[in-house]
Amino acid sequence: MRVVLGVGGGIAAYKSAELVRALQQRGHDVQVVMTRAAREFIQPLTFAALTGRKVITDLFSQSGGEDTLSSAVEHIAVAHENEVLVVAPATADLLARFSHGLADDFLTTLYLAFEGKVVLAPAMNSAMWEHAATKTNLGILQQRGHVIIEPEEGWLACGTLGAGRLPDPVRIAEQVDSITRRKRDLTGESILITAGPTQEALDPVRYISNRSSGKMGYAIAHAAAERGARVVLVSGPVSIPAPHNVEVIHVRTAQEMRKAVFDHLEETSIIIKSAAVADYYMANVPQQKLKKTATRLSLELDPTPDILAEAGQRKGDRLLIGFAAETENLVEEARRKMISKHCDMLVANLVNRDGLGFDADQNEVDIILPSGQAVHAGPADKKDIAERILDQVATLRLHLRAVEKPA
Ligand code: CTP
């Protein structure tokens, strides 16, 4: 894999030479780019000797004639030629410039032109690492889907003990490896995912909803996009950020979710319905706030449209993956829902255990396959469960394709 290594101006810049070696030992072809400040700490010659390539240091490294033109567009060429951009050490200043899109030297200009995966390994004094500005910038960069390798705790060059030390170069190289090994087995698929709860109004200020956080559906959306799919995420009201490279459609009610799903059905090849849709809604919502009285209040509710069941009727040759949230008889209930709603696969989870399922970071599920077989996954982080679910989806897709087109 072709990796461009950006070296920032920090005391840890000397470790970048070891990082070059660690990347090369794993078979990566490394091009080094240094900032002006980095050159105060380590000579470009060190990297040139290690890589056998010219080290790029300036945006306009030549003067006059054709060279000015070629160096002016070099950042575009380097951006296109390389698949991963690793920045180590990523100083507080670089994080700020990347997050705000400032492009006044080669590395920051390259960053803006770069379309591959970005890995940032920050290293700085611990007070700078803890500063609100650094935290905000990191949040922005994480939101863009970049991999942040957090600094380690230890003695820093400034003589203080704390977080801010560049991690072992081998750890950074391993991270690059795991990115390059990542599967792209959903390339060409167009996946529609629903996530989160719905809210059904009772009056202008109140609603019925449930405890779904949307974390499971968002994790699936993120993982599916990473695996090469085009992803549309139809999301109920949640408080988590949108995943990178995913088109998010925000809805509130079951009716709005239904409309968003079927508006996109045509272009969709796989539907994953992880949303916790409210089963009832109030058809005639009062215009004014309901007033408190001393007597019992009865609400008249109607069933919401069952989006999954309707998708089962209209799916054609699309893959349909449902979810089932249960508090008992998990696998039996899941098998029943899978058949009655015409799903190809169904992910079932118990939702009455602390720390798992609804509103939690972890989950434990049974994935019901078309044969009725249940594959258990977890307890594990929702992002790992998302990968396990997509492994089954990709396997089923491959199997169905093989059946459709016998050799
Ligand atoms: N679902 C849906 N539309 C609804 C209700 C549920 O699309 N109005 C979908 C959910 O997104 C999920 C699946 O149906 O993929 C199962 O949801 P769940 O709440 O477990 O089951 P219900 O069919 O609502 O049955 P019950 O609440 O009685 O268990």
Tab-separated table of C-alpha atoms and ligand atoms in Angstrom:
chain	number	residue	atom	x	y	z
A	1	MET	CA	0.000	0.000	0.000
A	2	ARG	CA	1.232	3.527	-0.766
A	3	VAL	CA	1.386	5.597	2.389
A	4	VAL	CA	2.228	9.274	2.693
A	5	LEU	CA	3.700	10.142	6.100
A	6	GLY	CA	3.308	13.747	7.233
A	7	VAL	CA	5.797	14.734	9.903
A	8	GLY	CA	4.837	17.661	12.152
A	9	GLY	CA	7.152	19.872	14.165
A	10	GLY	CA	7.330	18.230	17.559
A	11	ILE	CA	10.066	16.652	19.618
A	12	ALA	CA	8.585	13.253	18.690
A	13	ALA	CA	9.534	13.849	15.028
A	14	TYR	CA	12.600	11.624	15.525
A	15	LYS	CA	10.234	8.676	16.151
A	16	SER	CA	8.812	9.169	12.637
A	17	ALA	CA	12.038	7.702	11.269
A	18	GLU	CA	11.248	4.490	13.190
A	19	LEU	CA	7.702	4.700	11.874
A	20	VAL	CA	9.019	4.768	8.296
A	21	ARG	CA	10.922	1.546	9.040
A	22	ALA	CA	7.907	-0.098	10.735
A	23	LEU	CA	5.689	0.750	7.738
A	24	GLN	CA	8.275	-0.497	5.259
A	25	GLN	CA	8.679	-3.760	7.188
A	26	ARG	CA	4.959	-4.310	6.668
A	27	GLY	CA	5.372	-3.864	2.926
A	28	HIS	CA	4.179	-0.256	2.619
A	29	ASP	CA	5.745	2.186	0.203
A	30	VAL	CA	6.340	5.440	2.110
A	31	GLN	CA	6.555	9.031	0.844
A	32	VAL	CA	7.523	11.564	3.532
A	33	VAL	CA	6.217	15.122	3.719
A	34	MET	CA	7.668	17.430	6.394
A	35	THR	CA	6.414	20.726	7.727
A	36	ARG	CA	8.811	23.637	8.122
A	37	ALA	CA	8.745	23.163	11.917
A	38	ALA	CA	9.523	19.434	11.587
A	39	ARG	CA	12.776	20.350	9.870
A	40	GLU	CA	13.872	22.133	13.069
A	41	PHE	CA	13.809	18.719	14.783
A	42	ILE	CA	15.042	16.282	12.132
A	43	GLN	CA	16.788	16.576	8.777
A	44	PRO	CA	14.927	15.633	5.557
A	45	LEU	CA	18.066	13.700	4.616
A	46	THR	CA	17.271	11.076	7.292
A	47	PHE	CA	13.935	10.308	5.641
A	48	ALA	CA	15.357	10.537	2.127
A	49	ALA	CA	17.972	7.931	3.067
A	50	LEU	CA	15.345	5.639	4.629
A	51	THR	CA	12.818	5.889	1.792
A	52	GLY	CA	15.137	6.425	-1.169
A	53	ARG	CA	12.792	9.219	-2.241
A	54	LYS	CA	12.832	12.979	-2.276
A	55	VAL	CA	11.261	14.336	0.902
A	56	ILE	CA	8.629	16.981	0.181
A	57	THR	CA	9.096	20.019	2.352
A	58	ASP	CA	7.570	23.069	0.686
A	59	LEU	CA	4.533	23.921	-1.374
A	60	PHE	CA	6.710	25.866	-3.787
A	61	SER	CA	10.025	24.103	-3.517
A	62	GLN	CA	11.393	25.280	-6.877
A	63	SER	CA	11.611	28.769	-8.274
A	64	GLY	CA	10.875	29.960	-11.787
A	65	GLY	CA	9.832	28.297	-15.034
A	66	GLU	CA	8.057	24.977	-15.381
A	67	ASP	CA	9.202	23.689	-12.008
A	68	THR	CA	6.993	26.206	-10.242
A	69	LEU	CA	3.977	24.796	-12.062
A	70	SER	CA	4.868	21.160	-11.372
A	71	SER	CA	5.530	21.771	-7.670
A	72	ALA	CA	2.318	23.799	-7.423
A	73	VAL	CA	0.262	20.762	-8.443
A	74	GLU	CA	2.465	18.168	-6.724
A	75	HIS	CA	0.145	17.971	-3.712
A	76	ILE	CA	-2.655	16.832	-6.040
A	77	ALA	CA	-0.435	14.133	-7.550
A	78	VAL	CA	0.710	12.932	-4.097
A	79	ALA	CA	-2.940	12.930	-2.937
A	80	HIS	CA	-3.949	10.710	-5.868
A	81	GLU	CA	-0.970	8.349	-5.686
A	82	ASN	CA	-1.341	7.414	-2.020
A	83	GLU	CA	-4.071	5.470	-0.243
A	84	VAL	CA	-3.367	6.382	3.382
A	85	LEU	CA	-2.184	9.671	4.903
A	86	VAL	CA	-0.523	9.197	8.299
A	87	VAL	CA	0.447	12.285	10.275
A	88	ALA	CA	2.849	11.573	13.123
A	89	PRO	CA	3.486	13.529	15.190
A	90	ALA	CA	0.321	15.550	14.585
A	91	THR	CA	0.935	18.738	16.563
A	92	ALA	CA	-1.848	20.829	18.136
A	93	ASP	CA	-1.227	23.385	15.384
A	94	LEU	CA	-1.651	20.778	12.620
A	95	LEU	CA	-4.873	19.478	14.194
A	96	ALA	CA	-6.198	23.054	14.254
A	97	ARG	CA	-5.205	23.704	10.653
A	98	PHE	CA	-6.625	20.387	9.394
A	99	SER	CA	-9.891	20.860	11.244
A	100	HIS	CA	-10.408	24.353	9.817
A	101	GLY	CA	-9.203	23.584	6.319
A	102	LEU	CA	-6.282	26.034	6.344
A	103	ALA	CA	-3.900	25.190	3.541
A	104	ASP	CA	-0.729	27.264	3.674
A	105	ASP	CA	1.945	24.599	3.275
A	106	PHE	CA	2.387	21.284	1.471
A	107	LEU	CA	1.035	19.006	4.216
A	108	THR	CA	-2.146	21.012	4.891
A	109	THR	CA	-2.766	21.457	1.158
A	110	LEU	CA	-2.226	17.739	0.584
A	111	TYR	CA	-4.689	17.009	3.426
A	112	LEU	CA	-7.417	19.001	1.660
A	113	ALA	CA	-6.811	17.244	-1.658
A	114	PHE	CA	-6.561	13.788	-0.076
A	115	GLU	CA	-9.469	11.365	-0.548
A	116	GLY	CA	-8.040	8.247	1.120
A	117	LYS	CA	-7.981	7.228	4.779
A	118	VAL	CA	-6.399	9.660	7.242
A	119	VAL	CA	-4.644	8.472	10.408
A	120	LEU	CA	-3.578	11.102	12.934
A	121	ALA	CA	-1.190	10.391	15.804
A	122	PRO	CA	-1.202	13.523	17.975
A	123	ALA	CA	1.729	14.261	20.269
A	124	MET	CA	2.112	17.377	22.394
A	125	ASN	CA	2.436	18.691	25.931
A	126	SER	CA	-0.385	17.328	28.152
A	127	ALA	CA	-1.889	20.767	28.865
A	128	MET	CA	-2.146	21.373	25.106
A	129	TRP	CA	-3.681	17.898	24.663
A	130	GLU	CA	-6.286	18.612	27.361
A	131	HIS	CA	-7.104	22.119	26.040
A	132	ALA	CA	-10.698	22.696	24.958
A	133	ALA	CA	-9.529	23.968	21.546
A	134	THR	CA	-7.597	20.738	20.862
A	135	LYS	CA	-10.584	18.662	22.014
A	136	THR	CA	-12.937	20.560	19.693
A	137	ASN	CA	-10.542	20.158	16.751
A	138	LEU	CA	-10.179	16.429	17.445
A	139	GLY	CA	-13.967	16.084	17.578
A	140	ILE	CA	-14.235	17.687	14.132
A	141	LEU	CA	-11.535	15.402	12.714
A	142	GLN	CA	-13.099	12.275	14.248
A	143	GLN	CA	-16.441	13.296	12.820
A	144	ARG	CA	-14.779	13.351	9.376
A	145	GLY	CA	-14.015	9.665	9.831
A	146	HIS	CA	-10.291	10.014	10.500
A	147	VAL	CA	-8.573	7.480	12.741
A	148	ILE	CA	-7.082	9.154	15.811
A	149	ILE	CA	-4.370	7.205	17.628
A	150	GLU	CA	-4.480	8.680	21.106
A	151	PRO	CA	-1.151	9.684	22.682
A	152	GLU	CA	0.232	7.658	25.554
A	153	GLU	CA	0.849	8.720	29.147
A	154	GLY	CA	4.423	9.130	30.313
A	155	TRP	CA	7.295	11.575	30.819
A	156	LEU	CA	7.130	14.301	28.212
A	157	ALA	CA	9.978	16.295	26.714
A	158	CYS	CA	8.905	19.323	28.789
A	159	GLY	CA	9.705	17.364	31.965
A	160	THR	CA	6.090	16.758	33.024
A	161	LEU	CA	4.253	13.484	33.443
A	162	GLY	CA	0.976	13.144	31.522
A	163	ALA	CA	-0.784	12.258	28.289
A	164	GLY	CA	0.796	13.533	25.108
A	165	ARG	CA	3.552	11.102	24.119
A	166	LEU	CA	3.568	9.737	20.570
A	167	PRO	CA	2.647	6.029	20.723
A	168	ASP	CA	5.145	3.362	19.782
A	169	PRO	CA	5.705	3.568	15.978
A	170	VAL	CA	4.919	-0.169	15.735
A	171	ARG	CA	1.434	0.524	17.171
A	172	ILE	CA	0.861	3.247	14.571
A	173	ALA	CA	2.046	0.921	11.777
A	174	GLU	CA	-0.313	-1.809	13.035
A	175	GLN	CA	-3.199	0.641	12.859
A	176	VAL	CA	-2.304	1.447	9.223
A	177	ASP	CA	-2.213	-2.308	8.556
A	178	SER	CA	-5.660	-2.869	10.002
A	179	ILE	CA	-7.034	-0.119	7.738
A	180	THR	CA	-5.440	-1.591	4.643
A	181	ARG	CA	-6.742	-5.069	5.487
A	182	ARG	CA	-10.280	-3.736	5.917
A	183	LYS	CA	-12.835	-5.471	3.758
A	184	ARG	CA	-14.507	-3.630	0.893
A	185	ASP	CA	-17.017	-6.433	0.347
A	186	LEU	CA	-20.075	-4.160	0.112
A	187	THR	CA	-18.788	-2.112	-2.806
A	188	GLY	CA	-21.567	-1.629	-5.365
A	189	GLU	CA	-24.352	-2.095	-2.796
A	190	SER	CA	-26.785	0.671	-1.977
A	191	ILE	CA	-27.895	0.159	1.621
A	192	LEU	CA	-30.771	1.859	3.360
A	193	ILE	CA	-30.606	1.697	7.156
A	194	THR	CA	-33.180	2.935	9.647
A	195	ALA	CA	-32.082	3.813	13.162
A	196	GLY	CA	-33.223	5.328	16.440
A	197	PRO	CA	-36.702	5.713	17.871
A	198	THR	CA	-39.702	7.502	16.412
A	199	GLN	CA	-41.664	10.122	18.332
A	200	GLU	CA	-45.441	10.216	18.076
A	201	ALA	CA	-47.045	13.457	19.215
A	202	LEU	CA	-49.794	13.517	21.853
A	203	ASP	CA	-50.149	17.299	21.832
A	204	PRO	CA	-47.853	20.194	20.785
A	205	VAL	CA	-45.383	19.465	23.635
A	206	ARG	CA	-45.649	15.741	24.445
A	207	TYR	CA	-44.906	12.538	22.597
A	208	ILE	CA	-44.658	8.736	22.931
A	209	SER	CA	-41.250	7.274	22.183
A	210	ASN	CA	-38.816	4.627	23.440
A	211	ARG	CA	-35.272	4.352	24.804
A	212	SER	CA	-33.541	3.547	21.501
A	213	SER	CA	-30.339	5.621	21.163
A	214	GLY	CA	-29.728	4.838	17.477
A	215	LYS	CA	-26.183	3.624	18.284
A	216	MET	CA	-26.664	0.183	16.695
A	217	GLY	CA	-28.049	1.529	13.405
A	218	TYR	CA	-25.431	4.294	13.254
A	219	ALA	CA	-22.657	1.721	13.848
A	220	ILE	CA	-24.026	-0.411	10.983
A	221	ALA	CA	-24.223	2.661	8.718
A	222	HIS	CA	-20.638	3.631	9.522
A	223	ALA	CA	-19.319	0.087	9.018
A	224	ALA	CA	-21.263	-0.405	5.765
A	225	ALA	CA	-19.839	2.834	4.316
A	226	GLU	CA	-16.323	1.749	5.369
A	227	ARG	CA	-16.920	-1.553	3.562
A	228	GLY	CA	-17.673	0.285	0.335
A	229	ALA	CA	-21.472	0.615	0.285
A	230	ARG	CA	-23.417	3.739	-0.584
A	231	VAL	CA	-25.448	4.311	2.578
A	232	VAL	CA	-28.655	6.216	3.236
A	233	LEU	CA	-29.488	6.399	6.949
A	234	VAL	CA	-33.072	7.229	7.853
A	235	SER	CA	-32.799	8.355	11.439
A	236	GLY	CA	-35.316	9.076	14.141
A	237	PRO	CA	-34.424	11.742	16.735
A	238	VAL	CA	-31.077	10.818	18.331
A	239	SER	CA	-28.211	12.770	19.846
A	240	ILE	CA	-25.245	11.106	18.128
A	241	PRO	CA	-23.261	12.598	15.247
A	242	ALA	CA	-23.847	11.475	11.659
A	243	PRO	CA	-21.320	8.922	10.416
A	244	HIS	CA	-18.835	10.003	7.764
A	245	ASN	CA	-19.723	9.236	4.114
A	246	VAL	CA	-23.365	8.497	4.906
A	247	GLU	CA	-26.418	10.429	3.691
A	248	VAL	CA	-28.647	11.038	6.715
A	249	ILE	CA	-32.377	11.737	6.410
A	250	HIS	CA	-33.850	12.958	9.684
A	251	VAL	CA	-37.428	11.958	10.508
A	252	ARG	CA	-39.551	12.146	13.627
A	253	THR	CA	-42.619	9.955	13.239
A	254	ALA	CA	-43.288	6.425	11.958
A	255	GLN	CA	-45.213	7.957	9.027
A	256	GLU	CA	-42.217	10.138	8.083
A	257	MET	CA	-39.885	7.135	8.403
A	258	ARG	CA	-42.145	5.077	6.148
A	259	LYS	CA	-42.160	7.833	3.499
A	260	ALA	CA	-38.350	8.225	3.590
A	261	VAL	CA	-37.857	4.441	3.269
A	262	PHE	CA	-40.167	3.981	0.281
A	263	ASP	CA	-38.975	7.190	-1.420
A	264	HIS	CA	-35.532	5.506	-1.572
A	265	LEU	CA	-36.643	1.934	-2.245
A	266	GLU	CA	-35.970	2.054	-5.984
A	267	GLU	CA	-32.231	2.770	-5.668
A	268	THR	CA	-31.727	0.403	-2.695
A	269	SER	CA	-30.272	-3.122	-2.869
A	270	ILE	CA	-30.249	-3.929	0.874
A	271	ILE	CA	-32.597	-2.646	3.593
A	272	ILE	CA	-31.598	-2.910	7.259
A	273	LYS	CA	-34.388	-1.894	9.637
A	274	SER	CA	-32.791	-1.376	13.014
A	275	ALA	CA	-35.121	1.480	14.061
A	276	ALA	CA	-37.342	1.044	17.097
A	277	VAL	CA	-40.535	2.288	15.464
A	278	ALA	CA	-43.392	3.257	17.781
A	279	ASP	CA	-46.267	0.782	17.350
A	280	TYR	CA	-49.006	3.347	18.082
A	281	TYR	CA	-49.681	6.984	17.315
A	282	MET	CA	-52.416	9.501	17.883
A	283	ALA	CA	-54.265	10.154	14.651
A	284	ASN	CA	-55.857	13.434	15.740
A	285	VAL	CA	-53.261	15.330	17.736
A	286	PRO	CA	-54.909	18.190	19.653
A	287	GLN	CA	-53.828	21.666	18.574
A	288	GLN	CA	-53.550	22.815	22.187
A	289	LYS	CA	-51.634	21.341	25.130
A	290	LEU	CA	-53.637	18.703	27.039
A	291	LYS	CA	-54.725	20.159	30.362
A	292	LYS	CA	-54.329	18.351	33.671
A	293	THR	CA	-57.596	17.258	35.289
A	294	ALA	CA	-58.350	15.313	38.446
A	295	THR	CA	-59.745	12.374	36.484
A	296	ARG	CA	-58.059	9.464	34.678
A	297	LEU	CA	-56.782	10.258	31.184
A	298	SER	CA	-57.384	7.774	28.367
A	299	LEU	CA	-55.611	8.181	25.071
A	300	GLU	CA	-56.965	6.746	21.871
A	301	LEU	CA	-54.124	5.451	19.705
A	302	ASP	CA	-54.025	3.833	16.301
A	303	PRO	CA	-51.417	1.391	15.013
A	304	THR	CA	-48.558	2.928	13.015
A	305	PRO	CA	-47.734	1.454	9.599
A	306	ASP	CA	-45.471	-1.578	9.972
A	307	ILE	CA	-42.681	-0.416	7.658
A	308	LEU	CA	-40.771	-3.688	7.811
A	309	ALA	CA	-43.847	-5.755	6.943
A	310	GLU	CA	-44.624	-3.461	3.989
A	311	ALA	CA	-40.996	-3.622	2.834
A	312	GLY	CA	-41.334	-7.421	2.977
A	313	GLN	CA	-44.232	-7.188	0.511
A	314	ARG	CA	-42.520	-4.709	-1.811
A	315	LYS	CA	-38.867	-5.772	-1.623
A	316	GLY	CA	-38.542	-7.651	-4.933
A	317	ASP	CA	-35.028	-9.110	-5.055
A	318	ARG	CA	-33.661	-6.725	-2.434
A	319	LEU	CA	-32.238	-8.158	0.785
A	320	LEU	CA	-34.342	-7.258	3.808
A	321	ILE	CA	-32.875	-7.443	7.300
A	322	GLY	CA	-35.213	-6.834	10.224
A	323	PHE	CA	-34.580	-6.395	13.920
A	324	ALA	CA	-36.500	-7.704	16.894
A	325	ALA	CA	-36.342	-6.226	20.358
A	326	GLU	CA	-37.618	-8.757	22.867
A	327	THR	CA	-37.747	-9.220	26.594
A	328	GLU	CA	-38.391	-13.005	26.465
A	329	ASN	CA	-38.414	-16.015	24.058
A	330	LEU	CA	-35.843	-14.221	21.918
A	331	VAL	CA	-35.057	-16.686	19.144
A	332	GLU	CA	-38.601	-18.087	18.772
A	333	GLU	CA	-40.109	-14.590	18.560
A	334	ALA	CA	-37.409	-13.512	16.119
A	335	ARG	CA	-38.052	-16.513	13.834
A	336	ARG	CA	-41.769	-15.755	13.929
A	337	LYS	CA	-41.233	-12.059	13.008
A	338	MET	CA	-38.766	-12.999	10.265
A	339	ILE	CA	-41.309	-15.240	8.538
A	340	SER	CA	-44.352	-13.031	9.073
A	341	LYS	CA	-42.553	-9.911	7.768
A	342	HIS	CA	-40.806	-11.724	4.864
A	343	CYS	CA	-37.272	-10.840	5.955
A	344	ASP	CA	-34.159	-12.577	4.615
A	345	MET	CA	-32.411	-12.217	7.941
A	346	LEU	CA	-33.290	-10.892	11.363
A	347	VAL	CA	-31.187	-9.548	14.214
A	348	ALA	CA	-32.698	-10.256	17.599
A	349	ASN	CA	-31.692	-8.759	20.904
A	350	LEU	CA	-32.944	-8.892	24.451
A	351	VAL	CA	-33.582	-5.366	25.635
A	352	ASN	CA	-34.151	-5.845	29.352
A	353	ARG	CA	-30.544	-6.299	30.510
A	354	ASP	CA	-28.378	-3.536	31.981
A	355	GLY	CA	-25.502	-2.335	29.795
A	356	LEU	CA	-26.707	-4.171	26.674
A	357	GLY	CA	-29.121	-3.332	23.857
A	358	PHE	CA	-31.271	-0.214	24.194
A	359	ASP	CA	-29.396	2.979	24.984
A	360	ALA	CA	-26.121	1.071	25.658
A	361	ASP	CA	-22.695	0.949	23.957
A	362	GLN	CA	-22.660	-2.845	23.903
A	363	ASN	CA	-24.994	-5.398	22.463
A	364	GLU	CA	-25.481	-9.166	22.330
A	365	VAL	CA	-27.551	-10.516	19.456
A	366	ASP	CA	-28.728	-13.617	17.679
A	367	ILE	CA	-28.599	-13.271	13.913
A	368	ILE	CA	-31.304	-15.479	12.412
A	369	LEU	CA	-30.241	-16.761	8.997
A	370	PRO	CA	-32.644	-17.759	6.181
A	371	SER	CA	-32.338	-21.408	7.295
A	372	GLY	CA	-33.616	-20.415	10.740
A	373	GLN	CA	-30.188	-21.053	12.265
A	374	ALA	CA	-29.262	-18.520	14.970
A	375	VAL	CA	-25.705	-17.139	15.002
A	376	HIS	CA	-24.801	-15.632	18.348
A	377	ALA	CA	-22.657	-12.470	18.543
A	378	GLY	CA	-21.436	-10.583	21.611
A	379	PRO	CA	-21.567	-9.234	24.172
A	380	ALA	CA	-19.370	-6.736	22.334
A	381	ASP	CA	-19.197	-3.076	21.324
A	382	LYS	CA	-21.931	-2.140	18.884
A	383	LYS	CA	-19.296	-1.382	16.242
A	384	ASP	CA	-18.076	-5.009	16.462
A	385	ILE	CA	-21.646	-6.327	16.390
A	386	ALA	CA	-22.228	-4.143	13.311
A	387	GLU	CA	-19.302	-5.861	11.549
A	388	ARG	CA	-20.634	-9.314	12.487
A	389	ILE	CA	-24.080	-8.451	11.105
A	390	LEU	CA	-22.549	-7.118	7.874
A	391	ASP	CA	-20.372	-10.255	7.579
A	392	GLN	CA	-23.597	-12.286	7.463
A	393	VAL	CA	-25.251	-9.850	5.038
A	394	ALA	CA	-22.243	-9.952	2.677
A	395	THR	CA	-22.119	-13.768	2.870
A	396	LEU	CA	-25.822	-14.059	2.087
A	397	ARG	CA	-25.491	-11.609	-0.815
A	398	LEU	CA	-22.606	-13.646	-2.271
A	399	HIS	CA	-24.542	-16.893	-1.820
A	400	LEU	CA	-27.660	-15.507	-3.544
A	401	ARG	CA	-25.583	-14.143	-6.437
A	402	ALA	CA	-23.947	-17.553	-6.873
A	403	VAL	CA	-27.379	-19.234	-6.911
A	404	GLU	CA	-28.752	-16.687	-9.428
A	405	LYS	CA	-25.799	-17.061	-11.790
A	406	PRO	CA	-24.562	-20.630	-11.732
A	407	ALA	CA	-21.119	-21.010	-13.344
B	1	CTP	N1	-40.994	-2.149	12.634
B	1	CTP	C1	-41.433	-1.355	11.614
B	1	CTP	N2	-42.570	-0.625	11.746
B	1	CTP	C2	-43.296	-0.679	12.881
B	1	CTP	C3	-42.870	-1.501	13.943
B	1	CTP	C4	-41.710	-2.232	13.788
B	1	CTP	O1	-40.772	-1.303	10.572
B	1	CTP	N3	-44.381	0.048	12.973
B	1	CTP	C5	-39.780	-2.969	12.444
B	1	CTP	C6	-38.599	-2.558	13.307
B	1	CTP	O2	-37.800	-1.579	12.645
B	1	CTP	C7	-37.864	-3.881	13.451
B	1	CTP	C8	-38.976	-4.914	13.400
B	1	CTP	O3	-40.100	-4.276	12.801
B	1	CTP	O4	-37.014	-4.123	12.350
B	1	CTP	C9	-39.395	-5.495	14.700
B	1	CTP	O5	-39.723	-4.511	15.623
B	1	CTP	P1	-40.256	-4.905	17.044
B	1	CTP	O6	-40.636	-3.652	17.787
B	1	CTP	O7	-39.321	-5.864	17.693
B	1	CTP	O8	-41.543	-5.775	16.675
B	1	CTP	P2	-43.006	-5.443	16.402
B	1	CTP	O9	-43.324	-5.962	15.030
B	1	CTP	O10	-43.322	-4.024	16.659
B	1	CTP	O11	-43.723	-6.418	17.441
B	1	CTP	P3	-43.862	-6.315	19.058
B	1	CTP	O12	-43.612	-4.863	19.398
B	1	CTP	O13	-45.227	-6.784	19.298
B	1	CTP	O14	-42.810	-7.242	19.580
